[in-house]
XYZ file of C-alpha atoms in Angstrom:
631
model
C 95.812 131.226 77.525
C 93.354 128.823 79.110
C 92.421 128.890 82.758
C 93.979 125.444 83.146
C 97.391 126.552 81.858
C 97.407 129.660 84.040
C 96.467 127.636 87.131
C 98.903 124.803 86.507
C 101.953 127.023 86.338
C 102.474 126.482 90.071
C 103.083 123.258 92.018
C 100.411 122.688 94.659
C 102.982 121.683 97.275
C 105.948 124.045 96.829
C 104.641 126.696 94.374
C 107.418 125.800 91.917
C 106.819 126.641 88.223
C 105.526 124.331 85.456
C 104.359 121.231 87.329
C 104.331 118.232 84.989
C 102.616 115.630 87.212
C 99.131 115.279 88.701
C 97.954 113.649 91.917
C 94.668 112.210 90.641
C 92.962 111.488 93.964
C 94.062 114.807 95.490
C 93.088 116.949 92.503
C 96.430 118.754 92.337
C 99.311 119.395 89.904
C 102.823 118.897 91.267
C 106.439 119.360 90.180
C 109.061 116.640 89.650
C 110.636 116.968 93.085
C 107.351 116.922 94.975
C 106.157 114.036 92.788
C 109.159 111.972 93.923
C 107.845 112.260 97.489
C 104.273 111.450 96.423
C 105.531 108.275 94.733
C 107.331 107.163 97.891
C 104.072 107.433 99.857
C 102.261 104.830 97.738
C 99.078 104.844 95.641
C 96.870 104.591 98.740
C 98.041 108.139 99.567
C 98.611 109.681 96.134
C 97.953 108.359 92.632
C 100.387 110.178 90.340
C 100.280 110.485 86.545
C 102.466 112.492 84.169
C 100.408 115.162 82.409
C 101.936 114.531 78.964
C 103.669 111.146 78.939
C 100.937 109.009 80.542
C 97.774 108.028 78.627
C 94.714 109.676 80.176
C 91.017 108.941 79.775
C 89.880 112.447 78.704
C 87.223 112.839 81.376
C 89.635 111.750 84.139
C 92.087 114.496 83.145
C 89.197 116.932 82.919
C 88.143 115.961 86.449
C 91.622 116.658 87.875
C 91.894 119.969 85.963
C 88.474 121.062 87.221
C 89.371 120.269 90.825
C 92.708 122.062 90.644
C 91.269 125.133 88.917
C 88.527 125.385 91.561
C 90.823 125.365 94.570
C 91.009 121.686 95.562
C 94.420 122.393 97.059
C 92.791 124.510 99.771
C 91.115 121.329 101.057
C 94.514 119.858 101.914
C 95.971 123.194 103.147
C 92.894 124.578 104.922
C 94.509 125.562 108.217
C 97.576 127.033 106.470
C 95.306 129.671 104.920
C 94.487 130.922 108.426
C 96.661 133.969 109.254
C 97.217 132.467 112.707
C 99.198 129.628 111.134
C 101.788 132.103 109.849
C 102.175 133.468 113.368
C 102.710 129.917 114.691
C 105.537 129.317 112.186
C 103.670 126.750 110.075
C 104.174 127.257 106.351
C 104.118 125.288 103.104
C 107.294 124.281 101.291
C 109.161 126.613 98.940
C 110.699 125.744 95.553
C 114.166 126.367 97.036
C 113.639 123.924 99.920
C 115.520 120.641 99.812
C 113.491 117.586 98.867
C 114.680 115.837 102.027
C 113.760 116.653 104.682
C 111.871 119.900 103.975
C 109.517 119.111 101.089
C 109.132 115.492 102.130
C 108.086 116.363 105.687
C 105.557 118.940 104.462
C 104.042 116.608 101.862
C 103.708 113.775 104.393
C 102.026 116.085 106.865
C 99.704 117.413 104.155
C 98.542 114.161 102.543
C 99.480 111.289 104.847
C 98.720 112.857 108.219
C 96.058 115.269 106.837
C 97.515 117.782 109.278
C 96.015 120.865 107.587
C 92.563 119.542 106.605
C 89.561 121.249 108.201
C 88.439 119.088 111.113
C 84.805 118.598 112.061
C 83.813 119.157 115.697
C 84.451 115.980 117.704
C 81.445 113.770 118.320
C 81.056 110.695 120.432
C 79.850 108.516 117.571
C 82.219 108.678 114.590
C 80.042 106.283 112.586
C 77.148 108.743 112.699
C 79.459 111.476 111.420
C 80.634 109.278 108.544
C 77.036 108.395 107.729
C 76.022 112.083 107.732
C 78.949 112.965 105.463
C 78.071 110.105 103.117
C 74.458 111.303 102.922
C 75.712 114.792 102.039
C 77.916 113.256 99.339
C 74.921 111.284 98.073
C 72.950 114.492 97.496
C 75.919 116.591 96.265
C 76.936 114.404 93.336
C 73.817 115.334 91.355
C 75.413 118.787 90.908
C 78.661 119.707 89.153
C 80.375 120.934 92.326
C 83.379 118.606 92.401
C 85.356 120.341 95.142
C 82.446 120.012 97.603
C 82.399 116.253 97.005
C 86.198 116.003 97.314
C 85.981 117.873 100.621
C 83.350 115.414 101.890
C 85.481 112.457 100.749
C 88.526 113.976 102.495
C 86.526 114.114 105.740
C 85.473 110.456 105.584
C 82.409 110.198 103.333
C 82.191 106.764 101.704
C 82.093 106.596 97.892
C 80.235 103.254 98.023
C 77.732 104.384 100.667
C 74.361 102.650 100.202
C 71.624 105.096 101.216
C 69.149 103.129 103.377
C 66.129 105.279 102.431
C 66.973 105.953 98.768
C 68.202 102.412 98.138
C 71.180 103.384 95.987
C 74.754 104.746 96.028
C 76.225 108.159 95.093
C 77.389 106.677 91.766
C 73.785 105.757 90.904
C 72.782 109.377 91.585
C 75.659 110.873 89.559
C 74.980 108.514 86.644
C 71.256 109.298 86.583
C 72.124 113.016 86.530
C 74.742 112.549 83.801
C 77.518 113.944 86.006
C 80.501 112.264 84.342
C 83.181 114.146 86.312
C 81.480 113.262 89.606
C 81.460 109.630 88.451
C 85.206 109.878 87.744
C 85.870 111.285 91.217
C 83.732 108.638 92.945
C 85.482 105.871 90.984
C 88.917 107.192 92.004
C 87.738 106.839 95.620
C 86.579 103.264 95.073
C 82.971 103.474 93.876
C 81.910 100.299 92.077
C 80.040 100.760 88.758
C 78.679 97.216 89.087
C 76.786 97.855 92.340
C 73.050 97.238 92.108
C 70.476 99.491 93.733
C 67.354 98.243 95.515
C 65.656 97.647 92.140
C 68.605 95.676 90.753
C 69.947 98.395 88.437
C 73.573 99.471 88.121
C 74.940 102.998 87.474
C 75.612 101.861 83.878
C 71.889 101.096 83.492
C 70.908 104.584 84.691
C 73.441 106.297 82.425
C 72.069 104.423 79.398
C 68.455 105.112 80.359
C 69.225 108.831 80.643
C 70.904 108.920 77.240
C 74.315 109.644 78.778
C 76.138 107.316 76.409
C 79.658 108.677 76.962
C 79.191 108.207 80.707
C 77.817 104.676 80.264
C 80.807 103.682 78.116
C 83.229 105.223 80.590
C 81.612 103.370 83.506
C 82.078 100.082 81.654
C 85.759 100.995 81.144
C 86.079 101.740 84.872
C 84.579 98.330 85.671
C 87.384 96.677 83.686
C 90.111 99.179 84.603
C 92.282 96.637 86.398
C 92.367 94.025 83.639
C 92.562 96.722 80.916
C 95.620 98.236 82.585
C 97.356 94.855 82.890
C 96.681 94.007 79.224
C 97.834 97.436 78.038
C 101.041 97.055 80.041
C 101.946 93.896 78.124
C 100.697 94.567 74.598
C 99.751 98.240 74.327
C 96.122 97.443 73.430
C 92.829 97.648 75.279
C 89.656 95.603 74.743
C 86.823 96.995 72.599
C 84.171 97.195 75.297
C 81.654 98.863 72.957
C 81.543 95.684 70.872
C 81.429 93.298 73.794
C 85.145 92.452 73.969
C 86.036 92.821 77.656
C 89.354 90.963 77.891
C 92.606 90.751 75.961
C 94.871 87.889 76.987
C 98.357 88.566 75.543
C 100.508 85.614 74.484
C 104.169 85.228 75.391
C 106.553 85.320 72.429
C 108.492 82.466 74.022
C 106.105 80.304 76.020
C 108.465 77.365 76.507
C 109.009 78.157 80.181
C 105.261 78.255 80.779
C 104.961 74.585 79.841
C 106.933 73.469 82.888
C 105.191 71.579 85.679
C 106.201 74.386 88.012
C 104.442 77.039 85.916
C 101.355 74.826 85.570
C 101.302 74.253 89.309
C 101.593 77.982 89.963
C 98.606 78.600 87.695
C 96.598 75.928 89.540
C 97.408 77.585 92.852
C 96.220 80.895 91.447
C 92.970 79.269 90.377
C 92.479 77.772 93.834
C 92.557 81.181 95.551
C 89.271 82.432 96.946
C 87.796 85.377 95.055
C 88.813 87.668 97.911
C 92.466 86.603 97.855
C 92.531 86.641 94.056
C 91.263 90.225 94.077
C 93.958 91.191 96.574
C 96.682 89.663 94.419
C 95.287 91.301 91.267
C 95.205 94.710 92.995
C 98.784 94.253 94.203
C 99.931 93.369 90.679
C 98.026 96.414 89.358
C 99.955 98.598 91.815
C 103.238 97.009 90.689
C 102.338 97.673 87.020
C 101.661 101.290 87.961
C 105.028 101.499 89.774
C 106.913 100.046 86.791
C 105.160 102.245 84.240
C 105.607 105.374 86.339
C 109.284 104.458 86.813
C 109.719 104.288 83.053
C 108.083 107.707 82.566
C 110.100 109.100 85.463
C 113.428 107.950 84.044
C 112.517 109.198 80.567
C 111.543 112.694 81.715
C 114.197 113.583 84.291
C 117.101 115.909 83.708
C 119.688 113.477 85.037
C 122.450 116.075 85.095
C 120.663 118.158 87.720
C 118.379 115.773 89.591
C 119.864 113.309 92.061
C 117.728 110.337 91.094
C 119.078 108.167 93.906
C 116.962 110.124 96.368
C 113.827 109.686 94.286
C 113.940 106.007 93.388
C 110.959 103.865 94.438
C 112.528 100.377 94.221
C 109.410 98.466 95.325
C 105.866 99.159 96.429
C 105.693 101.403 99.521
C 104.054 100.136 102.690
C 100.294 100.372 103.030
C 99.592 100.285 106.801
C 96.070 98.974 106.170
C 97.564 95.722 104.844
C 99.129 92.947 106.890
C 102.896 92.685 107.157
C 102.723 89.484 105.102
C 100.833 91.178 102.276
C 103.184 94.170 102.280
C 106.178 91.840 102.039
C 104.544 89.963 99.178
C 103.839 93.241 97.374
C 107.477 94.243 97.694
C 108.684 90.903 96.346
C 106.818 91.623 93.091
C 109.646 94.033 92.252
C 112.068 91.060 92.184
C 110.209 89.407 89.285
C 112.086 89.840 86.032
C 110.208 90.888 82.894
C 109.371 87.331 81.801
C 108.269 86.164 85.255
C 106.140 89.258 85.795
C 104.556 88.983 82.343
C 103.716 85.332 83.059
C 102.054 86.315 86.332
C 100.086 89.114 84.635
C 98.866 86.748 81.892
C 97.844 84.154 84.493
C 95.845 86.813 86.360
C 94.157 88.059 83.181
C 93.218 84.503 82.181
C 91.799 83.676 85.594
C 89.998 87.018 85.904
C 88.219 86.232 82.642
C 87.369 82.711 83.852
C 85.968 83.993 87.157
C 84.026 86.848 85.555
C 82.425 84.520 83.036
C 81.716 81.903 85.692
C 83.707 79.187 83.914
C 84.689 76.144 85.997
C 88.278 75.151 86.591
C 89.937 73.221 83.797
C 89.035 69.992 85.576
C 89.888 68.304 88.862
C 92.037 65.794 86.998
C 94.722 68.426 86.339
C 94.587 69.524 89.972
C 94.870 65.949 91.143
C 97.820 65.057 88.947
C 99.735 68.166 89.946
C 99.300 67.973 93.696
C 102.178 65.610 94.411
C 104.335 66.915 91.567
C 104.083 70.442 92.937
C 105.184 69.281 96.362
C 108.504 68.024 95.060
C 109.334 71.449 93.642
C 109.477 73.364 96.908
C 112.267 74.044 99.372
C 113.023 72.634 102.817
C 111.785 74.263 106.011
C 115.372 74.049 107.129
C 116.738 75.791 104.027
C 117.457 79.403 104.866
C 120.275 80.108 102.413
C 118.271 81.951 99.773
C 120.479 84.855 98.768
C 117.595 87.227 98.095
C 116.436 89.584 100.861
C 113.260 88.753 102.739
C 112.210 92.320 103.587
C 111.461 91.232 107.157
C 111.270 94.845 108.227
C 109.214 96.361 105.432
C 111.054 99.395 104.062
C 109.560 102.756 104.924
C 110.778 106.206 105.874
C 108.692 105.848 109.014
C 110.036 102.386 109.789
C 110.453 102.065 113.548
C 111.895 99.469 115.873
C 108.334 98.604 116.819
C 107.387 97.948 113.178
C 110.490 95.858 112.631
C 109.739 93.829 115.759
C 106.132 93.317 114.676
C 107.273 92.210 111.232
C 109.705 89.661 112.687
C 107.040 88.428 115.082
C 104.693 87.975 112.148
C 107.286 85.929 110.259
C 107.951 83.816 113.364
C 104.222 83.236 113.673
C 104.317 82.015 110.095
C 107.066 79.519 110.915
C 105.500 78.369 114.154
C 102.019 77.793 112.784
C 102.304 76.743 109.185
C 98.827 75.254 109.075
C 97.033 76.367 105.959
C 93.369 77.142 106.334
C 91.727 77.617 102.974
C 93.250 77.953 99.534
C 96.976 77.905 98.846
C 98.052 81.434 99.638
C 98.938 84.427 97.520
C 102.422 84.392 99.060
C 102.956 80.742 98.154
C 101.807 81.349 94.617
C 104.169 84.264 94.154
C 107.124 82.289 95.490
C 106.575 79.014 93.667
C 107.540 80.173 90.186
C 111.173 80.877 91.015
C 111.535 78.459 93.918
C 112.987 75.576 91.925
C 116.065 77.140 90.343
C 117.677 78.365 93.558
C 117.785 74.931 95.175
C 118.191 72.481 92.311
C 121.625 71.237 93.420
C 120.525 70.702 97.014
C 117.398 68.905 95.812
C 119.449 66.434 93.802
C 121.749 65.752 96.759
C 118.868 65.074 99.123
C 117.128 62.847 96.602
C 120.269 60.714 96.361
C 120.649 60.623 100.127
C 117.047 59.503 100.623
C 117.290 56.773 98.027
C 120.474 55.442 99.624
C 118.645 55.315 102.962
C 115.723 53.420 101.435
C 117.897 50.915 99.526
C 115.694 47.926 98.595
C 113.357 47.960 101.567
C 110.500 49.864 99.908
C 109.317 50.548 96.380
C 109.968 53.967 94.828
C 107.408 56.461 96.085
C 105.826 59.460 94.436
C 107.979 61.669 96.615
C 111.334 62.879 95.436
C 112.187 63.644 99.063
C 113.204 67.098 97.960
C 113.578 69.912 100.445
C 110.720 72.290 101.077
C 111.619 75.865 101.859
C 109.930 77.816 104.610
C 106.513 78.406 103.137
C 105.268 81.973 103.293
C 102.609 82.674 105.875
C 99.488 80.676 104.989
C 97.071 83.588 105.092
C 93.994 81.788 103.858
C 90.640 83.495 104.105
C 90.415 82.458 107.756
C 92.747 81.238 110.448
C 90.096 80.344 112.987
C 90.330 76.645 112.290
C 94.004 76.193 113.111
C 94.464 73.118 115.263
C 97.343 71.679 117.195
C 97.937 67.960 117.506
C 96.708 64.404 117.378
C 93.494 63.624 119.303
C 90.475 64.181 117.048
C 87.428 63.580 119.211
C 84.734 65.313 121.186
C 83.957 68.895 120.142
C 86.342 68.927 117.217
C 89.230 70.588 119.009
C 92.682 69.174 118.524
C 94.522 69.412 121.854
C 98.247 69.046 122.210
C 98.966 65.497 123.384
C 102.277 66.375 125.001
C 102.192 66.532 128.783
C 102.781 70.082 130.033
C 105.993 69.120 131.821
C 107.383 66.816 129.122
C 110.987 67.693 128.325
C 111.706 68.459 124.654
C 113.302 65.474 122.934
C 115.929 65.748 120.173
C 115.443 62.083 119.188
C 114.016 61.511 115.715
C 112.815 58.236 114.138
C 114.861 56.533 111.450
C 114.592 57.870 107.919
C 113.520 54.437 106.714
C 110.521 54.348 109.099
C 109.431 57.859 108.160
C 109.702 57.081 104.432
C 107.670 53.891 104.863
C 104.863 55.736 106.669
C 105.020 58.578 104.151
C 104.526 56.143 101.305
C 101.539 54.689 103.116
C 100.059 58.179 103.421
C 100.887 58.841 99.758
C 99.137 55.688 98.627
C 95.990 56.632 100.554
C 96.092 60.194 99.221
C 96.358 58.905 95.670
C 93.300 56.761 96.277
C 91.395 59.785 97.553
C 92.515 61.927 94.620
C 91.434 59.248 92.156
C 88.019 59.250 93.836
C 87.892 63.033 93.408
C 88.975 62.702 89.799
C 86.244 60.154 89.080
C 83.581 62.028 91.129
C 83.193 59.075 93.540
C 82.150 61.263 96.441
C 80.923 58.348 98.557
C 84.563 57.156 98.737
C 85.729 60.345 100.449
C 84.949 59.293 104.028
C 86.556 55.802 103.952
C 89.616 57.280 102.200
C 89.909 60.015 104.808
C 89.659 57.420 107.592
C 92.584 55.461 106.111
C 94.601 58.678 105.784
C 93.742 59.496 109.404
C 95.101 56.112 110.555
C 98.282 56.466 108.486
C 98.878 60.020 109.757
C 98.349 58.928 113.374
C 100.869 56.106 112.915
C 103.412 58.447 111.355
C 102.974 61.070 114.081
C 103.435 58.340 116.717
C 106.975 57.738 115.416
C 108.029 61.140 116.734
C 108.496 62.159 120.386
C 105.490 63.831 122.011
C 107.432 67.072 122.370
C 110.087 67.318 119.637
C 112.925 69.728 120.289
C 113.024 70.954 116.678
C 110.639 73.807 115.844
C 110.421 72.647 112.250
C 109.431 69.125 113.311
C 106.701 70.529 115.567
C 105.473 72.800 112.759
C 105.353 69.946 110.253
C 103.600 67.614 112.706
C 100.969 70.256 113.433
C 100.386 70.776 109.723
C 100.174 67.013 109.181
C 97.699 66.270 111.961
C 95.502 69.368 111.645
C 95.212 68.897 107.881
C 94.128 65.273 108.383
C 91.540 66.497 110.906
C 90.251 69.115 108.448
C 90.156 66.492 105.706
C 87.822 64.347 107.798
C 85.608 67.362 108.504
C 85.378 68.244 104.823
C 84.635 64.660 103.761
C 81.780 64.416 106.270
C 80.016 67.214 104.365
C 79.262 64.677 101.617
C 76.974 62.689 103.931
C 73.304 62.839 102.866
C 70.961 64.677 105.195
C 73.695 66.923 106.569
C 71.990 69.864 108.359
C 72.537 73.358 107.026
C 72.623 74.772 103.503
C 72.922 72.409 100.498
C 76.430 71.041 99.999
C 78.424 72.522 97.112
C 80.233 69.323 96.102
C 82.642 71.215 93.826
C 83.722 73.414 96.712
C 84.036 70.404 99.039
C 86.164 68.619 96.431
C 88.445 71.650 96.149
C 88.866 71.729 99.935
C 89.503 67.962 100.025
C 92.260 68.356 97.425
C 93.710 71.263 99.409
C 93.799 69.190 102.615
C 95.442 66.319 100.747
C 98.041 68.751 99.440
C 98.786 70.000 102.974
C 99.087 66.464 104.389
C 101.462 65.417 101.611
C 103.491 68.606 102.037
C 103.867 68.048 105.775
C 104.820 64.386 105.310
C 107.477 65.338 102.790
C 108.825 67.999 105.157
C 109.236 65.325 107.845
C 111.056 63.029 105.398
C 113.420 65.863 104.484
C 114.108 66.817 108.095
C 114.787 63.284 109.303
C 116.947 62.529 106.245
C 119.023 65.623 106.891
C 119.343 65.107 110.660
C 120.114 61.399 110.449
C 122.777 61.952 107.798
C 124.574 64.523 109.958
């Protein structure tokens, strides 16, 4: 019998027999019951794989086996090995213990709280300690001693540490030395195979130079792990990296739904995300793929007659406290996507990942331009709160406290009170837009009819359907520093609130007809600007933005200085601040502008985004006044 089989007879957490799962980043084998707790903690705590029913890269499995056989578990249970801990009553779980609370509490303490890990002596400067640990890791990875490196990582060493004197990272060192299992461990902890050293070489380059061809090929696979996993989830195939094929983009069997304007608009929003936000979304979708695949393995391997599966279900991605409340809520909503919706999202991400990696431009500003106003008409009203699906305001967690719930609600209120997008259309908005239309189709039709009755023959038909626009998810663009407040755009660029401090809130709203007339004026000016963008007439940006500014100011003047309605205030702030940002962006096209050279493509994208936000806010105001005046 091999050493691996003898060692793996016992679960690392409860000492139960025949563990069938592994925690990859902890280097341990665990039983079904303990695995159910690991899964509920999330991948940021424990990355679980079934030993037989999950496909494994051979060297990754070898890395976990090596760690477990060489006592990696003692890293996580260090203080429990001290005889004094037995005297104090601290002990690890037993196979006979109940999953909840006994095993669950022990596993959380062990991996989430790191309660039993050996602690270094306290020092005043934690950053120096982390740097020292990272330097030790840097020198240790040239050897085959995996458990030493795992111990350093458990104490805070950084897998991507760039050594200031050596000019490279631990992965460069491991690759040069041909240490493939060290490379696997570093990659599990986030090391990037594409990082260049001070001479411009990557770990892949060093592996090839040293003749470590298996390692070089594996590092290339690790570079594309995210997109490979998404493709494999949909079609069961992976790209042939050896022959230069790095992406597989599966096709939907029935792509009719993907031809809708809504699906096209969702794809455009995905393309407009910054690289940072796109990476976040892709990582979240990767985690959801992992949850769904692990669920399938879990359900297929359980003895349902003896195991109470209700206590071990992971219905959506667990909370990662390092992420914002908004991102955690968005991650959980991924579980609500049905198979077709989720497959569409995965394909969109794969397609755009390939485009970004190859440096291809967007499919053309014309498509963006034509879809801006069409997309607007397919969203819900700020007032509409009757969606029957849960919002996960208080993100589900076993540790969920009143404080967390309060913070989550405060975050959502902040979203409603300051819906001023700053940067690309958000991840949250993209994830919501695909199934936003169906839930409110009837209400949309009613409001369209109501608006058209109000207009009668006084104005020509506009590009707005006057459809409701649901509460947009929090606009978490790459920065929120530029959020502005109201209608005076002079001086140092600030946008002060024009309402007097003691002005009483006013419930009075302008007539629907007046708001529609001003909205159509704004629409006309936006269309002119978008045509200029479409035709690359950049010198038209500033005069167009000035006309939009005038139209926005006139529309805002219709409303009281201090509206009583929160939604009116939110929409007015979005309207006026977006017009202000539009002017700022357009001024970047002026020749002789100080600073770095202007990226006109980027400016154009921001101009289109501002136009989108202005149109969205104007439509919100039409919807609100139509609804209020008809009541």
